[in-house]
Amino acid sequence: MPAYVIYQGEVFDPERYEEYKRLVAPNIAAAGGRYLVRGGQAEALEGELPGGRTVVVEFSTMQAAVDWYRSEEYSAIRKVREGAARANIYVVEGI
């Protein structure tokens, strides 16, 4: 069953965040993930939009998503994002 990593974050340091994006895209692909949503315009249909940007990445399984997030490679890349953005990140199984 596929799983989706959902990132909702606010960027405070755009230059440093661009470096994070440059590093994370090939890392996600190497782990078998693919972007479904990467920022973009949003409109609230009910309730309120979360602040900042939303990213959704699909992985083949929940375990693949968790393994990517906890990998040494991504842990090093994540340090680039620290201080540049604040985020809520979670993984959800799909259908």
CSV table of N, CA, C and O in Angstrom, one decimal:
chain,number,residue,atom,x,y,z
A,1,MET,N,0.8,-1.2,0.0
A,1,MET,CA,0.0,0.0,0.0
A,1,MET,C,0.9,1.2,0.0
A,1,MET,O,1.8,1.3,0.8
A,2,PRO,N,0.7,2.2,-0.9
A,2,PRO,CA,1.5,3.4,-0.9
A,2,PRO,C,1.3,4.2,0.3
A,2,PRO,O,0.3,4.1,1.1
A,3,ALA,N,2.3,5.0,0.6
A,3,ALA,CA,2.3,6.0,1.7
A,3,ALA,C,2.7,7.3,1.3
A,3,ALA,O,3.5,7.4,0.3
A,4,TYR,N,2.3,8.3,1.9
A,4,TYR,CA,2.5,9.7,1.5
A,4,TYR,C,3.1,10.5,2.7
A,4,TYR,O,2.5,10.6,3.8
A,5,VAL,N,4.3,11.1,2.4
A,5,VAL,CA,4.9,12.0,3.4
A,5,VAL,C,4.4,13.3,3.1
A,5,VAL,O,4.4,13.8,1.9
A,6,ILE,N,3.8,14.0,4.1
A,6,ILE,CA,3.2,15.3,3.9
A,6,ILE,C,4.0,16.3,4.8
A,6,ILE,O,4.2,16.1,5.9
A,7,TYR,N,4.5,17.3,4.1
A,7,TYR,CA,5.3,18.3,4.7
A,7,TYR,C,4.5,19.6,4.6
A,7,TYR,O,4.1,20.0,3.5
A,8,GLN,N,4.3,20.3,5.7
A,8,GLN,CA,3.7,21.6,5.7
A,8,GLN,C,4.7,22.5,6.5
A,8,GLN,O,4.9,22.3,7.7
A,9,GLY,N,5.3,23.5,5.8
A,9,GLY,CA,6.3,24.3,6.5
A,9,GLY,C,6.3,25.7,6.1
A,9,GLY,O,5.8,26.1,5.1
A,10,GLU,N,6.9,26.5,7.0
A,10,GLU,CA,7.1,27.9,6.8
A,10,GLU,C,8.6,28.2,6.6
A,10,GLU,O,9.4,27.7,7.4
A,11,VAL,N,8.9,28.9,5.5
A,11,VAL,CA,10.3,29.2,5.2
A,11,VAL,C,10.7,30.5,5.8
A,11,VAL,O,10.1,31.5,5.6
A,12,PHE,N,11.9,30.5,6.5
A,12,PHE,CA,12.4,31.7,7.1
A,12,PHE,C,13.6,32.2,6.4
A,12,PHE,O,14.0,33.4,6.5
A,13,ASP,N,14.4,31.3,5.8
A,13,ASP,CA,15.6,31.6,5.1
A,13,ASP,C,15.6,31.0,3.7
A,13,ASP,O,16.0,29.9,3.5
A,14,PRO,N,15.0,31.8,2.8
A,14,PRO,CA,14.8,31.3,1.4
A,14,PRO,C,16.1,30.8,0.7
A,14,PRO,O,16.0,29.7,0.0
A,15,GLU,N,17.2,31.4,0.9
A,15,GLU,CA,18.4,31.0,0.3
A,15,GLU,C,18.9,29.6,0.8
A,15,GLU,O,19.2,28.7,0.0
A,16,ARG,N,18.9,29.5,2.1
A,16,ARG,CA,19.2,28.2,2.7
A,16,ARG,C,18.2,27.1,2.3
A,16,ARG,O,18.6,25.9,2.1
A,17,TYR,N,16.9,27.5,2.3
A,17,TYR,CA,15.9,26.5,1.9
A,17,TYR,C,16.1,26.0,0.4
A,17,TYR,O,15.8,24.9,0.1
A,18,GLU,N,16.5,26.9,-0.4
A,18,GLU,CA,16.8,26.5,-1.8
A,18,GLU,C,17.9,25.5,-1.9
A,18,GLU,O,17.8,24.5,-2.7
A,19,GLU,N,18.9,25.6,-1.0
A,19,GLU,CA,19.9,24.6,-0.9
A,19,GLU,C,19.4,23.3,-0.5
A,19,GLU,O,19.7,22.2,-1.0
A,20,TYR,N,18.5,23.3,0.5
A,20,TYR,CA,17.8,22.1,1.0
A,20,TYR,C,17.0,21.4,-0.2
A,20,TYR,O,17.1,20.2,-0.4
A,21,LYS,N,16.2,22.2,-0.9
A,21,LYS,CA,15.5,21.7,-2.0
A,21,LYS,C,16.4,21.0,-3.1
A,21,LYS,O,16.0,20.0,-3.6
A,22,ARG,N,17.5,21.7,-3.4
A,22,ARG,CA,18.4,21.1,-4.4
A,22,ARG,C,19.0,19.8,-3.9
A,22,ARG,O,19.1,18.9,-4.7
A,23,LEU,N,19.2,19.6,-2.6
A,23,LEU,CA,19.8,18.4,-2.1
A,23,LEU,C,18.7,17.3,-1.9
A,23,LEU,O,19.0,16.1,-2.1
A,24,VAL,N,17.6,17.7,-1.5
A,24,VAL,CA,16.6,16.6,-1.2
A,24,VAL,C,15.9,16.0,-2.4
A,24,VAL,O,15.5,14.8,-2.3
A,25,ALA,N,15.7,16.7,-3.5
A,25,ALA,CA,15.0,16.1,-4.6
A,25,ALA,C,15.7,14.8,-5.1
A,25,ALA,O,15.0,13.8,-5.3
A,26,PRO,N,17.0,14.8,-5.4
A,26,PRO,CA,17.6,13.5,-5.8
A,26,PRO,C,17.6,12.5,-4.7
A,26,PRO,O,17.6,11.3,-5.0
A,27,ASN,N,17.7,12.9,-3.5
A,27,ASN,CA,17.7,12.0,-2.3
A,27,ASN,C,16.3,11.3,-2.3
A,27,ASN,O,16.3,10.0,-2.0
A,28,ILE,N,15.2,12.0,-2.5
A,28,ILE,CA,13.9,11.4,-2.5
A,28,ILE,C,13.8,10.4,-3.6
A,28,ILE,O,13.3,9.3,-3.5
A,29,ALA,N,14.2,10.8,-4.8
A,29,ALA,CA,14.2,9.9,-6.0
A,29,ALA,C,15.0,8.6,-5.8
A,29,ALA,O,14.5,7.5,-6.1
A,30,ALA,N,16.2,8.8,-5.2
A,30,ALA,CA,17.0,7.6,-4.9
A,30,ALA,C,16.4,6.6,-3.9
A,30,ALA,O,16.6,5.4,-4.0
A,31,ALA,N,15.5,7.1,-3.1
A,31,ALA,CA,14.8,6.3,-2.1
A,31,ALA,C,13.5,5.8,-2.6
A,31,ALA,O,12.8,5.1,-1.9
A,32,GLY,N,13.2,6.0,-3.9
A,32,GLY,CA,12.0,5.5,-4.5
A,32,GLY,C,10.8,6.4,-4.3
A,32,GLY,O,9.7,6.0,-4.7
A,33,GLY,N,11.0,7.6,-3.9
A,33,GLY,CA,9.9,8.5,-3.7
A,33,GLY,C,9.6,9.4,-4.9
A,33,GLY,O,10.5,9.5,-5.7
A,34,ARG,N,8.4,9.9,-5.0
A,34,ARG,CA,8.2,10.9,-6.1
A,34,ARG,C,7.2,12.0,-5.6
A,34,ARG,O,6.3,11.7,-4.9
A,35,TYR,N,7.5,13.2,-6.1
A,35,TYR,CA,6.7,14.3,-5.7
A,35,TYR,C,5.4,14.3,-6.3
A,35,TYR,O,5.3,14.0,-7.5
A,36,LEU,N,4.3,14.5,-5.6
A,36,LEU,CA,3.0,14.7,-6.1
A,36,LEU,C,2.6,16.1,-6.0
A,36,LEU,O,1.8,16.6,-6.8
A,37,VAL,N,3.0,16.8,-4.9
A,37,VAL,CA,2.7,18.2,-4.7
A,37,VAL,C,4.0,18.8,-4.2
A,37,VAL,O,4.7,18.3,-3.3
A,38,ARG,N,4.4,20.0,-4.8
A,38,ARG,CA,5.6,20.6,-4.3
A,38,ARG,C,5.4,22.1,-4.3
A,38,ARG,O,5.7,22.8,-5.3
A,39,GLY,N,4.8,22.6,-3.2
A,39,GLY,CA,4.4,24.0,-3.2
A,39,GLY,C,3.2,24.3,-4.0
A,39,GLY,O,2.3,23.4,-4.2
A,40,GLY,N,3.2,25.4,-4.7
A,40,GLY,CA,2.1,25.7,-5.6
A,40,GLY,C,0.9,26.5,-4.9
A,40,GLY,O,0.9,26.6,-3.7
A,41,GLN,N,0.1,27.0,-5.7
A,41,GLN,CA,-1.0,27.8,-5.2
A,41,GLN,C,-2.1,26.9,-4.5
A,41,GLN,O,-2.3,25.8,-5.0
A,42,ALA,N,-2.7,27.4,-3.5
A,42,ALA,CA,-3.7,26.6,-2.8
A,42,ALA,C,-4.9,27.5,-2.4
A,42,ALA,O,-4.7,28.7,-2.3
A,43,GLU,N,-6.0,26.9,-2.3
A,43,GLU,CA,-7.2,27.6,-1.9
A,43,GLU,C,-8.0,26.8,-0.9
A,43,GLU,O,-8.2,25.6,-1.1
A,44,ALA,N,-8.4,27.4,0.2
A,44,ALA,CA,-9.1,26.7,1.3
A,44,ALA,C,-10.6,26.6,0.8
A,44,ALA,O,-11.2,27.5,0.4
A,45,LEU,N,-11.0,25.4,0.8
A,45,LEU,CA,-12.4,25.1,0.4
A,45,LEU,C,-13.3,25.0,1.7
A,45,LEU,O,-14.5,25.3,1.6
A,46,GLU,N,-12.7,24.6,2.8
A,46,GLU,CA,-13.3,24.6,4.1
A,46,GLU,C,-12.2,24.9,5.1
A,46,GLU,O,-11.1,24.4,4.9
A,47,GLY,N,-12.5,25.6,6.2
A,47,GLY,CA,-11.5,25.8,7.2
A,47,GLY,C,-10.4,26.8,6.7
A,47,GLY,O,-10.6,27.6,5.8
A,48,GLU,N,-9.2,26.6,7.3
A,48,GLU,CA,-8.1,27.5,6.9
A,48,GLU,C,-6.9,26.7,6.3
A,48,GLU,O,-6.7,25.6,6.7
A,49,LEU,N,-6.2,27.4,5.4
A,49,LEU,CA,-5.0,26.8,4.9
A,49,LEU,C,-3.9,26.8,5.9
A,49,LEU,O,-3.8,27.8,6.7
A,50,PRO,N,-3.1,25.8,6.0
A,50,PRO,CA,-1.9,25.9,6.8
A,50,PRO,C,-0.9,26.9,6.2
A,50,PRO,O,-0.9,27.2,5.0
A,51,GLY,N,-0.2,27.6,7.1
A,51,GLY,CA,0.8,28.6,6.6
A,51,GLY,C,1.9,27.9,5.9
A,51,GLY,O,2.2,26.8,6.0
A,52,GLY,N,2.5,28.7,5.0
A,52,GLY,CA,3.7,28.2,4.3
A,52,GLY,C,3.4,27.3,3.1
A,52,GLY,O,2.4,27.5,2.4
A,53,ARG,N,4.3,26.4,2.8
A,53,ARG,CA,4.2,25.5,1.7
A,53,ARG,C,3.8,24.1,2.0
A,53,ARG,O,4.1,23.6,3.1
A,54,THR,N,3.2,23.4,1.1
A,54,THR,CA,2.8,22.0,1.3
A,54,THR,C,3.5,21.2,0.3
A,54,THR,O,3.5,21.5,-0.9
A,55,VAL,N,4.1,20.1,0.7
A,55,VAL,CA,4.7,19.1,-0.2
A,55,VAL,C,4.2,17.7,0.1
A,55,VAL,O,4.0,17.4,1.3
A,56,VAL,N,3.9,16.9,-0.9
A,56,VAL,CA,3.4,15.6,-0.7
A,56,VAL,C,4.3,14.7,-1.6
A,56,VAL,O,4.5,14.9,-2.8
A,57,VAL,N,4.9,13.7,-0.9
A,57,VAL,CA,5.8,12.7,-1.6
A,57,VAL,C,5.2,11.3,-1.5
A,57,VAL,O,4.9,10.9,-0.3
A,58,GLU,N,5.1,10.6,-2.6
A,58,GLU,CA,4.6,9.2,-2.5
A,58,GLU,C,5.8,8.2,-2.4
A,58,GLU,O,6.7,8.4,-3.2
A,59,PHE,N,5.6,7.2,-1.5
A,59,PHE,CA,6.5,6.1,-1.4
A,59,PHE,C,5.7,4.8,-1.6
A,59,PHE,O,4.5,4.8,-1.4
A,60,SER,N,6.4,3.8,-2.0
A,60,SER,CA,5.7,2.5,-2.2
A,60,SER,C,5.0,1.9,-1.0
A,60,SER,O,4.0,1.3,-1.1
A,61,THR,N,5.6,2.2,0.2
A,61,THR,CA,5.1,1.6,1.4
A,61,THR,C,5.3,2.6,2.6
A,61,THR,O,6.2,3.5,2.4
A,62,MET,N,4.7,2.4,3.7
A,62,MET,CA,4.9,3.2,4.9
A,62,MET,C,6.3,3.0,5.3
A,62,MET,O,7.0,3.9,5.7
A,63,GLN,N,6.8,1.7,5.3
A,63,GLN,CA,8.2,1.4,5.7
A,63,GLN,C,9.2,2.1,4.9
A,63,GLN,O,10.2,2.6,5.4
A,64,ALA,N,9.0,2.2,3.6
A,64,ALA,CA,9.9,2.9,2.7
A,64,ALA,C,10.0,4.4,3.0
A,64,ALA,O,11.1,5.0,3.0
A,65,ALA,N,8.8,5.0,3.3
A,65,ALA,CA,8.8,6.4,3.7
A,65,ALA,C,9.6,6.6,5.0
A,65,ALA,O,10.4,7.5,5.1
A,66,VAL,N,9.3,5.8,6.0
A,66,VAL,CA,10.0,5.9,7.3
A,66,VAL,C,11.5,5.7,7.2
A,66,VAL,O,12.3,6.4,7.7
A,67,ASP,N,11.8,4.7,6.4
A,67,ASP,CA,13.3,4.4,6.2
A,67,ASP,C,14.0,5.5,5.5
A,67,ASP,O,15.1,5.9,5.9
A,68,TRP,N,13.3,6.2,4.5
A,68,TRP,CA,13.9,7.4,3.9
A,68,TRP,C,14.1,8.5,4.9
A,68,TRP,O,15.2,9.0,5.0
A,69,TYR,N,13.1,8.8,5.7
A,69,TYR,CA,13.2,9.9,6.6
A,69,TYR,C,14.3,9.6,7.7
A,69,TYR,O,15.0,10.6,8.1
A,70,ARG,N,14.4,8.4,8.1
A,70,ARG,CA,15.4,8.1,9.1
A,70,ARG,C,16.8,7.7,8.6
A,70,ARG,O,17.7,7.5,9.4
A,71,SER,N,17.0,7.8,7.3
A,71,SER,CA,18.2,7.4,6.7
A,71,SER,C,19.3,8.4,7.1
A,71,SER,O,19.1,9.6,7.3
A,72,GLU,N,20.6,7.9,7.1
A,72,GLU,CA,21.7,8.8,7.3
A,72,GLU,C,21.8,9.9,6.3
A,72,GLU,O,22.1,11.1,6.6
A,73,GLU,N,21.5,9.6,5.0
A,73,GLU,CA,21.6,10.5,4.0
A,73,GLU,C,20.6,11.7,4.2
A,73,GLU,O,21.0,12.9,4.1
A,74,TYR,N,19.4,11.3,4.5
A,74,TYR,CA,18.4,12.4,4.6
A,74,TYR,C,18.6,13.2,5.9
A,74,TYR,O,18.4,14.4,6.0
A,75,SER,N,19.1,12.5,7.0
A,75,SER,CA,19.4,13.2,8.2
A,75,SER,C,20.4,14.3,8.0
A,75,SER,O,20.2,15.4,8.6
A,76,ALA,N,21.4,14.0,7.2
A,76,ALA,CA,22.4,15.1,6.9
A,76,ALA,C,21.8,16.2,6.1
A,76,ALA,O,22.0,17.4,6.4
A,77,ILE,N,20.9,15.9,5.1
A,77,ILE,CA,20.2,16.9,4.3
A,77,ILE,C,19.3,17.7,5.2
A,77,ILE,O,19.2,19.0,5.1
A,78,ARG,N,18.6,17.1,6.1
A,78,ARG,CA,17.6,17.7,7.0
A,78,ARG,C,18.3,18.8,7.8
A,78,ARG,O,17.7,19.9,8.1
A,79,LYS,N,19.6,18.7,8.2
A,79,LYS,CA,20.3,19.7,8.9
A,79,LYS,C,20.4,21.0,8.2
A,79,LYS,O,20.5,22.1,8.8
A,80,VAL,N,20.4,20.9,6.8
A,80,VAL,CA,20.5,22.1,6.0
A,80,VAL,C,19.2,22.9,6.2
A,80,VAL,O,19.2,24.2,6.2
A,81,ARG,N,18.1,22.2,6.4
A,81,ARG,CA,16.8,22.9,6.6
A,81,ARG,C,16.6,23.5,7.9
A,81,ARG,O,15.8,24.4,8.1
A,82,GLU,N,17.3,22.9,9.0
A,82,GLU,CA,17.2,23.4,10.3
A,82,GLU,C,17.5,24.9,10.4
A,82,GLU,O,18.5,25.3,9.9
A,83,GLY,N,16.6,25.7,11.0
A,83,GLY,CA,16.8,27.1,11.1
A,83,GLY,C,16.3,27.9,9.8
A,83,GLY,O,16.1,29.1,9.9
A,84,ALA,N,16.2,27.2,8.7
A,84,ALA,CA,15.7,27.8,7.5
A,84,ALA,C,14.2,27.7,7.3
A,84,ALA,O,13.6,28.5,6.6
A,85,ALA,N,13.6,26.7,8.0
A,85,ALA,CA,12.2,26.5,7.9
A,85,ALA,C,11.7,25.8,9.2
A,85,ALA,O,12.4,25.1,9.8
A,86,ARG,N,10.4,25.9,9.5
A,86,ARG,CA,9.8,25.2,10.5
A,86,ARG,C,8.7,24.3,9.8
A,86,ARG,O,8.0,24.8,9.0
A,87,ALA,N,8.6,23.0,10.2
A,87,ALA,CA,7.8,22.1,9.5
A,87,ALA,C,7.0,21.2,10.4
A,87,ALA,O,7.5,20.8,11.4
A,88,ASN,N,5.9,20.7,9.9
A,88,ASN,CA,5.2,19.6,10.4
A,88,ASN,C,5.3,18.5,9.3
A,88,ASN,O,5.0,18.8,8.1
A,89,ILE,N,5.8,17.3,9.6
A,89,ILE,CA,6.0,16.3,8.6
A,89,ILE,C,5.4,15.0,9.2
A,89,ILE,O,5.7,14.6,10.3
A,90,TYR,N,4.6,14.4,8.4
A,90,TYR,CA,4.0,13.1,8.8
A,90,TYR,C,3.8,12.2,7.6
A,90,TYR,O,3.9,12.7,6.5
A,91,VAL,N,3.6,10.9,7.9
A,91,VAL,CA,3.3,10.0,6.8
A,91,VAL,C,2.0,9.3,7.0
A,91,VAL,O,1.6,9.0,8.2
A,92,VAL,N,1.3,9.1,5.9
A,92,VAL,CA,-0.1,8.6,5.9
A,92,VAL,C,-0.2,7.5,4.9
A,92,VAL,O,0.3,7.7,3.8
A,93,GLU,N,-0.7,6.3,5.3
A,93,GLU,CA,-1.0,5.3,4.3
A,93,GLU,C,-2.1,5.7,3.3
A,93,GLU,O,-3.0,6.4,3.8
A,94,GLY,N,-2.0,5.3,2.1
A,94,GLY,CA,-3.0,5.6,1.1
A,94,GLY,C,-3.7,4.4,0.6
A,94,GLY,O,-3.6,3.3,1.2
A,95,ILE,N,-4.3,4.6,-0.6
A,95,ILE,CA,-5.0,3.4,-1.2
A,95,ILE,C,-4.4,3.2,-2.6
A,95,ILE,O,-3.8,4.1,-3.2
